[in-house]
XYZ file of C-alpha atoms in Angstrom:
70
model
C 5.043 37.844 -67.714
C 5.160 40.882 -69.927
C 5.386 41.015 -73.693
C 6.172 43.816 -76.084
C 3.317 45.246 -78.106
C 4.807 43.758 -81.258
C 5.045 40.184 -79.914
C 3.997 37.457 -82.295
C 2.058 34.291 -81.517
C 5.159 32.160 -81.174
C 6.637 34.551 -78.613
C 3.361 34.514 -76.678
C 3.346 30.688 -76.744
C 6.936 30.556 -75.490
C 6.090 32.938 -72.629
C 3.017 30.903 -71.681
C 5.071 27.702 -71.693
C 7.568 29.295 -69.305
C 4.731 29.570 -66.776
C 2.709 26.471 -67.741
C 5.034 23.941 -69.472
C 2.307 21.445 -70.457
C -0.152 23.955 -71.908
C -1.579 22.981 -75.288
C -1.256 25.734 -77.888
C -3.514 26.440 -80.872
C -2.128 28.886 -83.419
C -4.830 30.637 -85.456
C -2.972 32.077 -88.417
C -3.363 33.705 -91.784
C 0.085 32.460 -92.829
C 0.784 29.079 -94.439
C 1.237 26.378 -91.819
C 4.208 24.885 -93.664
C 6.085 28.145 -93.022
C 5.173 28.346 -89.346
C 5.312 24.755 -88.150
C 9.125 24.425 -88.301
C 9.469 27.536 -86.125
C 7.184 26.030 -83.475
C 8.808 22.596 -83.180
C 9.787 23.344 -79.570
C 6.261 24.447 -78.600
C 4.610 21.014 -78.515
C 1.867 20.042 -78.153
C 0.486 22.548 -80.601
C -1.717 22.641 -83.652
C -2.328 25.178 -86.392
C -5.613 26.434 -87.792
C -5.459 28.542 -90.935
C -7.747 31.540 -91.401
C -10.371 31.712 -92.597
C -11.249 28.685 -90.543
C -14.122 26.297 -90.377
C -15.538 26.802 -86.886
C -16.546 23.160 -86.468
C -12.918 22.189 -87.224
C -11.664 24.801 -84.742
C -14.004 23.461 -82.051
C -12.875 19.878 -82.777
C -9.234 20.909 -82.399
C -9.938 22.795 -79.159
C -11.639 19.721 -77.729
C -8.779 17.495 -78.859
C -6.092 19.743 -77.368
C -8.067 20.147 -74.127
C -8.266 16.368 -73.749
C -4.491 15.836 -73.961
C -2.936 14.636 -70.715
C -0.830 17.064 -68.690
């Protein structure tokens, strides 16, 4: 799959899901989650981590998403 240089995270997630439908997605963002979450309702399972992030929280979320069943 190829993406344009100006692709955003949601477009990348959608392209990844086209290849791997059950992939868990973690969005690391500097934007408010309440603005982004409604746009990503079709990209589940996913979670959002706001920057700057607490790295122990990020690691916890990675472990959680990695443990989800396919």
